[in-house]
Amino acid sequence: MLPSLDPTSALLRTRRFFPFVRGLAATACLVALLGCGEAKPDRVAVHPAAGTVTFKGQPAHGASLTLHLKTAAESVPAPRANVEKDGSFKLSTFNGGDGAPEGEYVVTVRWYKLVKEGSDLIAGPNVIPPKYTNPQSSNLTVRIAAGENALPPIKL
């Protein structure tokens, strides 16, 4: 049997369908206006910064650096970096290698060299002198300025 081609039944189905589509579109617009989560706070500007770290004259491959603002600010996250095989690092604040906000910083360094335990490699004790692991005792400082920053070598 062929479907009915009665124009009045098609018109009735269309009249029920369009209010549904309009309601669906209105709901989608409302969701889009409200957003899907918390608004992110405005990010501070960051500037590329890179340098090197050596320990006893050798690249400190695997060490991690954290920069601590000398004048603390709640809205500024601490820039960090991991030292590469050649001793180089690039600071990151929000995304990998994006840099650091302007300011004067105290630098702390930690380096948990890998040690063999059975057939596994695990993080061993920190080999960096304790003086450099605490922002209150570290005498390592850097200044981040607007633009590219080639930081002085950190020699431990």
mmCIF file of C-alpha atoms in Angstrom, residues 7-81:
data_model
loop_
_atom_site.group_PDB
_atom_site.id
_atom_site.type_symbol
_atom_site.label_atom_id
_atom_site.label_comp_id
_atom_site.label_asym_id
_atom_site.label_seq_id
_atom_site.Cartn_x
_atom_site.Cartn_y
_atom_site.Cartn_z
ATOM 1 C CA PRO A 7 -2.055 17.307 1.722
ATOM 2 C CA THR A 8 -3.826 18.011 5.030
ATOM 3 C CA SER A 9 -1.993 15.202 6.911
ATOM 4 C CA ALA A 10 1.404 16.446 5.649
ATOM 5 C CA LEU A 11 0.479 19.969 6.727
ATOM 6 C CA LEU A 12 -0.436 18.752 10.240
ATOM 7 C CA ARG A 13 2.886 16.889 10.611
ATOM 8 C CA THR A 14 4.776 20.020 9.478
ATOM 9 C CA ARG A 15 2.942 22.236 11.968
ATOM 10 C CA ARG A 16 3.951 19.914 14.835
ATOM 11 C CA PHE A 17 7.522 19.609 13.603
ATOM 12 C CA PHE A 18 8.465 23.307 13.343
ATOM 13 C CA PRO A 19 7.655 24.215 16.976
ATOM 14 C CA PHE A 20 9.859 21.301 18.030
ATOM 15 C CA VAL A 21 12.729 22.553 15.842
ATOM 16 C CA ARG A 22 12.312 26.118 17.123
ATOM 17 C CA GLY A 23 12.400 24.873 20.735
ATOM 18 C CA LEU A 24 15.490 22.798 20.031
ATOM 19 C CA ALA A 25 17.239 25.769 18.397
ATOM 20 C CA ALA A 26 16.338 28.051 21.320
ATOM 21 C CA THR A 27 17.742 25.511 23.800
ATOM 22 C CA ALA A 28 20.976 25.219 21.798
ATOM 23 C CA CYS A 29 21.364 29.010 21.754
ATOM 24 C CA LEU A 30 20.784 29.206 25.512
ATOM 25 C CA VAL A 31 23.409 26.539 26.203
ATOM 26 C CA ALA A 32 25.883 28.337 23.933
ATOM 27 C CA LEU A 33 25.298 31.655 25.715
ATOM 28 C CA LEU A 34 25.680 30.151 29.181
ATOM 29 C CA GLY A 35 28.836 28.261 28.276
ATOM 30 C CA CYS A 36 29.965 24.833 29.317
ATOM 31 C CA GLY A 37 32.138 25.610 32.336
ATOM 32 C CA GLU A 38 33.844 28.211 34.447
ATOM 33 C CA ALA A 39 35.335 31.198 32.723
ATOM 34 C CA LYS A 40 39.135 31.136 32.759
ATOM 35 C CA PRO A 41 40.735 34.113 34.456
ATOM 36 C CA ASP A 42 42.716 36.459 32.257
ATOM 37 C CA ARG A 43 46.197 35.101 31.779
ATOM 38 C CA VAL A 44 49.206 37.283 32.388
ATOM 39 C CA ALA A 45 51.482 37.831 29.401
ATOM 40 C CA VAL A 46 54.435 35.461 29.194
ATOM 41 C CA HIS A 47 57.757 35.940 27.425
ATOM 42 C CA PRO A 48 59.995 33.202 25.988
ATOM 43 C CA ALA A 49 62.889 32.354 28.284
ATOM 44 C CA ALA A 50 65.590 29.717 27.946
ATOM 45 C CA GLY A 51 68.914 28.847 29.516
ATOM 46 C CA THR A 52 71.175 26.016 30.653
ATOM 47 C CA VAL A 53 71.862 24.193 33.915
ATOM 48 C CA THR A 54 75.036 22.317 34.780
ATOM 49 C CA PHE A 55 75.941 20.453 37.952
ATOM 50 C CA LYS A 56 79.624 19.852 38.674
ATOM 51 C CA GLY A 57 80.377 20.913 35.091
ATOM 52 C CA GLN A 58 77.977 18.428 33.443
ATOM 53 C CA PRO A 59 74.496 19.032 31.946
ATOM 54 C CA ALA A 60 71.860 18.433 34.638
ATOM 55 C CA HIS A 61 69.694 16.278 32.329
ATOM 56 C CA GLY A 62 66.388 15.544 34.083
ATOM 57 C CA ALA A 63 66.624 18.317 36.676
ATOM 58 C CA SER A 64 63.575 20.519 37.203
ATOM 59 C CA LEU A 65 63.494 24.261 37.816
ATOM 60 C CA THR A 66 60.803 26.356 39.450
ATOM 61 C CA LEU A 67 60.755 30.147 39.429
ATOM 62 C CA HIS A 68 59.350 31.948 42.484
ATOM 63 C CA LEU A 69 58.402 35.621 42.180
ATOM 64 C CA LYS A 70 60.340 37.719 44.684
ATOM 65 C CA THR A 71 57.130 39.686 45.272
ATOM 66 C CA ALA A 72 54.389 37.061 45.380
ATOM 67 C CA ALA A 73 51.286 37.584 43.262
ATOM 68 C CA GLU A 74 48.263 35.285 43.497
ATOM 69 C CA SER A 75 47.361 35.550 39.840
ATOM 70 C CA VAL A 76 50.802 34.526 38.547
ATOM 71 C CA PRO A 77 51.508 30.782 38.395
ATOM 72 C CA ALA A 78 55.079 29.601 38.965
ATOM 73 C CA PRO A 79 57.010 29.071 35.711
ATOM 74 C CA ARG A 80 58.737 25.673 35.464
ATOM 75 C CA ALA A 81 61.168 23.831 33.224
#
